[in-house]
mmCIF file of C-alpha atoms and ligand atoms in Angstrom:
data_model
loop_
_atom_site.group_PDB
_atom_site.id
_atom_site.type_symbol
_atom_site.label_atom_id
_atom_site.label_comp_id
_atom_site.label_asym_id
_atom_site.label_seq_id
_atom_site.Cartn_x
_atom_site.Cartn_y
_atom_site.Cartn_z
ATOM 1 C CA MET A 1 -0.066 0.011 -0.116
ATOM 2 C CA PHE A 2 1.080 3.513 -0.827
ATOM 3 C CA ALA A 3 0.885 6.275 1.696
ATOM 4 C CA ILE A 4 0.587 9.735 0.644
ATOM 5 C CA ILE A 5 1.309 12.939 2.571
ATOM 6 C CA GLY A 6 -0.607 16.006 1.062
ATOM 7 C CA GLY A 7 0.875 19.404 1.588
ATOM 8 C CA SER A 8 -0.476 22.906 0.713
ATOM 9 C CA GLY A 9 -2.712 22.699 -2.272
ATOM 10 C CA MET A 10 -3.423 19.120 -1.460
ATOM 11 C CA THR A 11 -5.597 18.722 1.542
ATOM 12 C CA GLN A 12 -7.736 16.161 -0.114
ATOM 13 C CA LEU A 13 -6.807 13.766 -2.836
ATOM 14 C CA SER A 14 -9.559 14.244 -5.294
ATOM 15 C CA CYS A 15 -8.674 11.175 -7.387
ATOM 16 C CA LEU A 16 -9.100 8.887 -4.361
ATOM 17 C CA GLU A 17 -12.319 6.752 -3.790
ATOM 18 C CA ILE A 18 -12.703 7.105 -0.091
ATOM 19 C CA SER A 19 -13.665 4.006 1.773
ATOM 20 C CA ARG A 20 -13.058 5.159 5.524
ATOM 21 C CA ARG A 21 -11.373 7.614 7.764
ATOM 22 C CA GLN A 22 -9.696 6.664 11.021
ATOM 23 C CA ILE A 23 -8.526 8.658 13.879
ATOM 24 C CA ILE A 24 -5.247 7.261 15.238
ATOM 25 C CA ARG A 25 -3.467 8.019 18.490
ATOM 26 C CA THR A 26 0.190 7.573 18.834
ATOM 27 C CA PRO A 27 2.718 7.508 21.684
ATOM 28 C CA TYR A 28 3.622 11.035 20.225
ATOM 29 C CA GLY A 29 0.147 12.478 20.175
ATOM 30 C CA GLU A 30 -2.457 12.783 17.367
ATOM 31 C CA PRO A 31 -1.556 13.131 13.668
ATOM 32 C CA SER A 32 -2.549 16.119 11.714
ATOM 33 C CA GLY A 33 -5.874 14.475 11.097
ATOM 34 C CA PRO A 34 -7.754 11.154 10.588
ATOM 35 C CA LEU A 35 -6.152 8.919 8.018
ATOM 36 C CA THR A 36 -8.028 8.451 4.840
ATOM 37 C CA PHE A 37 -8.255 5.258 3.314
ATOM 38 C CA GLY A 38 -9.417 4.491 -0.219
ATOM 39 C CA LYS A 39 -8.451 3.252 -3.775
ATOM 40 C CA MET A 40 -6.793 5.188 -6.554
ATOM 41 C CA LYS A 41 -6.621 3.235 -9.607
ATOM 42 C CA ASN A 42 -7.829 0.281 -7.930
ATOM 43 C CA GLU A 43 -4.939 0.284 -5.453
ATOM 44 C CA ASP A 44 -5.092 0.844 -1.731
ATOM 45 C CA ILE A 45 -4.031 4.178 -0.638
ATOM 46 C CA VAL A 46 -3.882 5.841 2.822
ATOM 47 C CA PHE A 47 -3.702 9.623 2.657
ATOM 48 C CA LEU A 48 -2.774 12.145 5.462
ATOM 49 C CA ALA A 49 -3.175 15.889 5.107
ATOM 50 C CA ARG A 50 -0.037 17.265 6.586
ATOM 51 C CA HIS A 51 -1.658 20.791 7.525
ATOM 52 C CA GLY A 52 -4.823 19.161 8.785
ATOM 53 C CA HIS A 53 -8.133 18.751 6.487
ATOM 54 C CA GLY A 54 -8.880 22.485 6.724
ATOM 55 C CA HIS A 55 -5.304 23.632 6.310
ATOM 56 C CA THR A 56 -5.097 25.092 9.834
ATOM 57 C CA ILE A 57 -1.778 23.570 11.227
ATOM 58 C CA PRO A 58 1.258 25.761 10.166
ATOM 59 C CA PRO A 59 4.464 23.932 9.183
ATOM 60 C CA HIS A 60 6.251 24.409 12.561
ATOM 61 C CA ALA A 61 3.310 22.967 14.495
ATOM 62 C CA VAL A 62 2.844 19.802 12.575
ATOM 63 C CA ASN A 63 3.210 16.825 14.600
ATOM 64 C CA TYR A 64 5.607 15.043 12.216
ATOM 65 C CA ARG A 65 6.456 12.259 14.691
ATOM 66 C CA ALA A 66 2.753 11.343 15.139
ATOM 67 C CA ASN A 67 2.124 11.561 11.376
ATOM 68 C CA LEU A 68 5.133 9.202 10.349
ATOM 69 C CA TRP A 69 4.366 7.035 13.285
ATOM 70 C CA ALA A 70 0.810 6.649 12.419
ATOM 71 C CA LEU A 71 1.610 5.812 8.743
ATOM 72 C CA HIS A 72 4.309 3.326 9.795
ATOM 73 C CA ALA A 73 1.950 1.344 11.735
ATOM 74 C CA LEU A 74 0.180 0.398 8.320
ATOM 75 C CA LYS A 75 3.407 -0.812 6.919
ATOM 76 C CA PRO A 76 3.131 1.227 3.688
ATOM 77 C CA SER A 77 5.268 -0.053 0.765
ATOM 78 C CA HIS A 78 6.268 3.584 0.091
ATOM 79 C CA VAL A 79 5.423 6.929 1.606
ATOM 80 C CA ILE A 80 5.242 9.936 -1.045
ATOM 81 C CA SER A 81 5.112 13.370 0.226
ATOM 82 C CA VAL A 82 3.821 16.217 -1.709
ATOM 83 C CA ALA A 83 5.359 19.805 -0.672
ATOM 84 C CA SER A 84 5.128 23.182 -1.989
ATOM 85 C CA VAL A 85 8.423 25.093 -2.385
ATOM 86 C CA GLY A 86 9.905 28.378 -3.486
ATOM 87 C CA GLY A 87 12.159 28.384 -6.465
ATOM 88 C CA ILE A 88 15.701 29.328 -5.889
ATOM 89 C CA ARG A 89 17.444 27.867 -8.984
ATOM 90 C CA ALA A 90 16.553 29.746 -11.953
ATOM 91 C CA ASP A 91 14.842 26.838 -13.944
ATOM 92 C CA LEU A 92 12.608 26.164 -11.043
ATOM 93 C CA THR A 93 9.676 28.255 -12.074
ATOM 94 C CA PRO A 94 6.328 28.503 -10.533
ATOM 95 C CA GLY A 95 4.349 25.251 -11.519
ATOM 96 C CA GLN A 96 7.462 23.076 -12.028
ATOM 97 C CA LEU A 97 7.721 19.763 -10.291
ATOM 98 C CA VAL A 98 10.972 18.366 -8.849
ATOM 99 C CA VAL A 99 12.013 15.019 -7.132
ATOM 100 C CA PRO A 100 14.614 16.361 -4.810
ATOM 101 C CA ASP A 101 17.698 14.340 -3.849
ATOM 102 C CA GLN A 102 19.260 16.135 -1.091
ATOM 103 C CA ILE A 103 18.183 18.199 2.094
ATOM 104 C CA ILE A 104 19.732 20.928 4.172
ATOM 105 C CA ASP A 105 17.902 21.450 7.418
ATOM 106 C CA TYR A 106 17.365 25.045 8.790
ATOM 107 C CA THR A 107 14.584 24.061 11.119
ATOM 108 C CA HIS A 108 14.809 24.521 14.787
ATOM 109 C CA GLY A 109 12.834 24.042 17.937
ATOM 110 C CA ARG A 110 10.835 21.004 16.107
ATOM 111 C CA LYS A 111 10.537 17.581 17.449
ATOM 112 C CA PHE A 112 12.837 15.872 15.186
ATOM 113 C CA THR A 113 13.625 12.368 16.440
ATOM 114 C CA TYR A 114 12.193 9.227 17.945
ATOM 115 C CA PHE A 115 15.571 8.490 19.434
ATOM 116 C CA ASP A 116 15.543 11.080 22.340
ATOM 117 C CA LYS A 117 15.009 8.822 25.121
ATOM 118 C CA THR A 118 17.656 8.557 27.875
ATOM 119 C CA ASP A 119 16.899 4.905 28.648
ATOM 120 C CA GLN A 120 17.500 4.017 24.936
ATOM 121 C CA ARG A 121 20.784 3.100 23.501
ATOM 122 C CA VAL A 122 22.133 6.216 21.451
ATOM 123 C CA THR A 123 20.971 5.598 17.875
ATOM 124 C CA HIS A 124 22.097 7.219 14.776
ATOM 125 C CA ILE A 125 20.870 6.986 11.365
ATOM 126 C CA ASP A 126 22.619 7.180 7.962
ATOM 127 C CA PHE A 127 21.379 10.026 6.100
ATOM 128 C CA THR A 128 23.885 10.514 3.411
ATOM 129 C CA LEU A 129 21.146 10.144 0.756
ATOM 130 C CA PRO A 130 18.021 11.375 2.636
ATOM 131 C CA TYR A 131 15.394 10.184 0.270
ATOM 132 C CA CYS A 132 14.696 6.637 -0.715
ATOM 133 C CA GLN A 133 16.505 5.984 -4.078
ATOM 134 C CA LYS A 134 13.924 3.359 -5.172
ATOM 135 C CA THR A 135 10.842 5.544 -4.416
ATOM 136 C CA ARG A 136 12.591 8.323 -6.169
ATOM 137 C CA ALA A 137 13.098 6.167 -9.167
ATOM 138 C CA LEU A 138 9.472 5.041 -9.026
ATOM 139 C CA LEU A 139 8.305 8.765 -9.193
ATOM 140 C CA LEU A 140 10.466 9.608 -11.997
ATOM 141 C CA GLN A 141 9.366 6.639 -13.948
ATOM 142 C CA ALA A 142 5.863 7.500 -13.334
ATOM 143 C CA ALA A 143 6.179 11.135 -14.342
ATOM 144 C CA SER A 144 7.717 9.797 -17.609
ATOM 145 C CA ASN A 145 4.924 7.392 -18.241
ATOM 146 C CA ALA A 146 2.402 10.146 -17.362
ATOM 147 C CA ASN A 147 4.080 12.588 -19.913
ATOM 148 C CA GLU A 148 4.613 15.009 -17.082
ATOM 149 C CA THR A 149 7.634 17.148 -16.990
ATOM 150 C CA ILE A 150 9.623 16.845 -13.609
ATOM 151 C CA PHE A 151 13.143 17.684 -12.596
ATOM 152 C CA ASP A 152 15.395 14.670 -11.149
ATOM 153 C CA GLY A 153 17.332 15.938 -8.276
ATOM 154 C CA GLY A 154 17.711 19.156 -6.385
ATOM 155 C CA VAL A 155 18.682 20.428 -2.889
ATOM 156 C CA TYR A 156 15.711 21.098 -0.718
ATOM 157 C CA ALA A 157 16.332 23.899 2.114
ATOM 158 C CA ALA A 158 13.999 23.233 4.943
ATOM 159 C CA THR A 159 13.377 26.597 6.843
ATOM 160 C CA GLU A 160 11.407 27.066 10.140
ATOM 161 C CA GLY A 161 8.728 29.523 8.913
ATOM 162 C CA PRO A 162 5.901 30.218 8.966
ATOM 163 C CA ARG A 163 7.078 33.552 7.375
ATOM 164 C CA LEU A 164 8.727 33.454 4.073
ATOM 165 C CA GLU A 165 12.447 34.168 3.826
ATOM 166 C CA THR A 166 14.294 37.530 3.250
ATOM 167 C CA ALA A 167 16.079 38.053 -0.106
ATOM 168 C CA ALA A 168 19.434 37.908 1.692
ATOM 169 C CA GLU A 169 18.375 34.572 3.318
ATOM 170 C CA ILE A 170 17.591 33.207 -0.034
ATOM 171 C CA ASN A 171 21.079 34.330 -1.357
ATOM 172 C CA ARG A 172 22.495 32.661 1.706
ATOM 173 C CA LEU A 173 20.644 29.372 0.935
ATOM 174 C CA GLU A 174 21.716 29.459 -2.695
ATOM 175 C CA ARG A 175 25.394 29.886 -1.650
ATOM 176 C CA ASP A 176 24.905 26.834 0.624
ATOM 177 C CA GLY A 177 23.938 24.965 -2.601
ATOM 178 C CA ALA A 178 20.106 24.928 -2.048
ATOM 179 C CA ASP A 179 17.822 24.914 -5.188
ATOM 180 C CA MET A 180 14.451 25.286 -3.375
ATOM 181 C CA VAL A 181 13.140 26.239 -0.191
ATOM 182 C CA GLY A 182 10.198 24.708 1.704
ATOM 183 C CA MET A 183 9.107 24.593 5.479
ATOM 184 C CA THR A 184 8.039 21.017 5.766
ATOM 185 C CA GLY A 185 10.659 18.776 4.368
ATOM 186 C CA MET A 186 12.331 18.272 7.854
ATOM 187 C CA PRO A 187 11.986 16.612 10.197
ATOM 188 C CA GLU A 188 9.659 14.597 7.971
ATOM 189 C CA ALA A 189 12.219 12.932 5.936
ATOM 190 C CA ALA A 190 14.607 12.126 8.900
ATOM 191 C CA LEU A 191 11.771 10.556 10.837
ATOM 192 C CA ALA A 192 10.709 8.641 7.986
ATOM 193 C CA ARG A 193 14.260 7.268 7.813
ATOM 194 C CA GLU A 194 14.305 6.471 11.459
ATOM 195 C CA LEU A 195 11.364 4.440 11.016
ATOM 196 C CA GLY A 196 12.769 2.697 7.935
ATOM 197 C CA LEU A 197 10.073 3.900 5.501
ATOM 198 C CA ASN A 198 10.715 4.018 1.773
ATOM 199 C CA TYR A 199 10.126 8.086 1.476
ATOM 200 C CA ALA A 200 10.574 10.495 -1.272
ATOM 201 C CA THR A 201 8.972 14.023 -2.053
ATOM 202 C CA ILE A 202 7.394 15.540 -5.057
ATOM 203 C CA ALA A 203 8.075 19.209 -4.592
ATOM 204 C CA VAL A 204 5.760 21.748 -6.354
ATOM 205 C CA VAL A 205 7.124 25.065 -7.045
ATOM 206 C CA ALA A 206 4.549 27.514 -5.874
ATOM 207 C CA ASN A 207 6.558 30.693 -6.415
ATOM 208 C CA TYR A 208 9.927 32.260 -7.230
ATOM 209 C CA ALA A 209 11.805 32.423 -3.892
ATOM 210 C CA ALA A 210 12.108 35.720 -2.220
ATOM 211 C CA GLY A 211 13.965 38.266 -4.304
ATOM 212 C CA ARG A 212 14.016 35.735 -7.282
ATOM 213 C CA GLY A 213 12.367 35.852 -10.752
ATOM 214 C CA THR A 214 9.397 38.386 -10.718
ATOM 215 C CA ASN A 215 9.357 38.327 -6.974
ATOM 216 C CA VAL A 216 12.152 41.057 -6.561
ATOM 217 C CA ASN A 217 10.361 43.122 -3.923
ATOM 218 C CA ALA A 218 7.603 40.837 -2.665
ATOM 219 C CA ILE A 219 6.015 37.470 -2.844
ATOM 220 C CA PRO A 220 2.440 37.678 -4.289
ATOM 221 C CA LEU A 221 0.974 35.267 -1.820
ATOM 222 C CA THR A 222 -2.497 35.391 -3.302
ATOM 223 C CA GLU A 223 -1.232 33.867 -6.503
ATOM 224 C CA ILE A 224 0.415 30.907 -4.918
ATOM 225 C CA TYR A 225 -2.782 28.885 -4.483
ATOM 226 C CA ALA A 226 -3.774 29.252 -8.149
ATOM 227 C CA VAL A 227 -0.207 27.863 -9.149
ATOM 228 C CA LEU A 228 -0.450 25.111 -6.674
ATOM 229 C CA GLU A 229 -4.144 24.159 -7.873
ATOM 230 C CA GLN A 230 -2.922 23.979 -11.462
ATOM 231 C CA ALA A 231 0.174 21.993 -10.737
ATOM 232 C CA MET A 232 -1.650 19.555 -8.523
ATOM 233 C CA VAL A 233 -3.417 18.174 -11.773
ATOM 234 C CA GLY A 234 0.182 17.041 -12.840
ATOM 235 C CA VAL A 235 1.017 15.686 -9.401
ATOM 236 C CA ARG A 236 -2.344 13.687 -9.262
ATOM 237 C CA ASN A 237 -1.563 12.301 -12.782
ATOM 238 C CA ILE A 238 1.925 11.165 -11.488
ATOM 239 C CA LEU A 239 0.515 9.603 -8.288
ATOM 240 C CA GLU A 240 -2.016 7.506 -10.255
ATOM 241 C CA HIS A 241 0.752 6.181 -12.628
ATOM 242 C CA VAL A 242 2.824 5.353 -9.573
ATOM 243 C CA VAL A 243 0.294 3.378 -7.872
ATOM 244 C CA SER A 244 -1.103 1.677 -10.872
ATOM 245 C CA CYS A 245 2.240 0.488 -11.883
ATOM 246 C CA HIS A 246 3.516 -0.591 -8.641
ATOM 247 C CA GLY A 247 0.599 -1.278 -6.332
ATOM 248 C CA ASP A 248 1.376 -4.058 -3.738
HETATM 249 N N1 HPA B 1 9.704 29.574 0.985
HETATM 250 C C1 HPA B 1 9.457 28.669 1.941
HETATM 251 N N2 HPA B 1 8.390 27.851 1.809
HETATM 252 C C2 HPA B 1 7.609 27.909 0.724
HETATM 253 C C3 HPA B 1 7.865 28.798 -0.011
HETATM 254 C C4 HPA B 1 8.924 29.721 -0.155
HETATM 255 O O1 HPA B 1 9.154 30.573 -0.823
HETATM 256 N N3 HPA B 1 6.920 28.638 -1.246
HETATM 257 C C5 HPA B 1 6.304 27.505 -0.732
HETATM 258 N N4 HPA B 1 6.600 27.017 0.423
#
């Protein structure tokens, strides 16, 4: 079964034939909302809206540990996260889709690990390649089958939010090697790795990052949702191809 975490612009999965919703409690508290079970292209799917059903939970307040724990309990074959980003690299223009291959974490103050108990052996995870290579490959193949343009690879900078960045911060992120910036990529990816989940992300460029492209003086926030709505058509197409080719 595939698990899908929807971000801004994807609080529901319109192509999902819903069979039931389930509220789950975890040792880390409650996930962002009930898990939605259903079928997409005749394959079993579980969907979770990262920011809650009504998009009410800001990125820094998402209970990432509960979200990943709840999905992990279902033993999904893959976890695909959908996350909106600002484009830093010049070719990452609004509407573009990317499967990032690297992350830089600038978040702080979030609950970012399951391995923080003092009565546990100290545990480290390997995070050299933060996304599951096989899941990334599935997404790229599905996008190709679906005739959707998607970039293979890019460095995702995870910022704390909820405010957007200054132009100088974006310059710094670029100097660090970041291609795109979002607020939810971490600790989600690290927690997925701690649980051994096959996790990868489809990043959806919602806007030029601060100071980039046409956003020299400001980011027009009202335009972001229209861009995301349009881009989600392509994302849904890719998701349908992923599950129909690789459902198990
Ligand atoms: N910055 C951070 N997160 C984002 C952005 C951005 O410009 N756009 C969408 N999510």
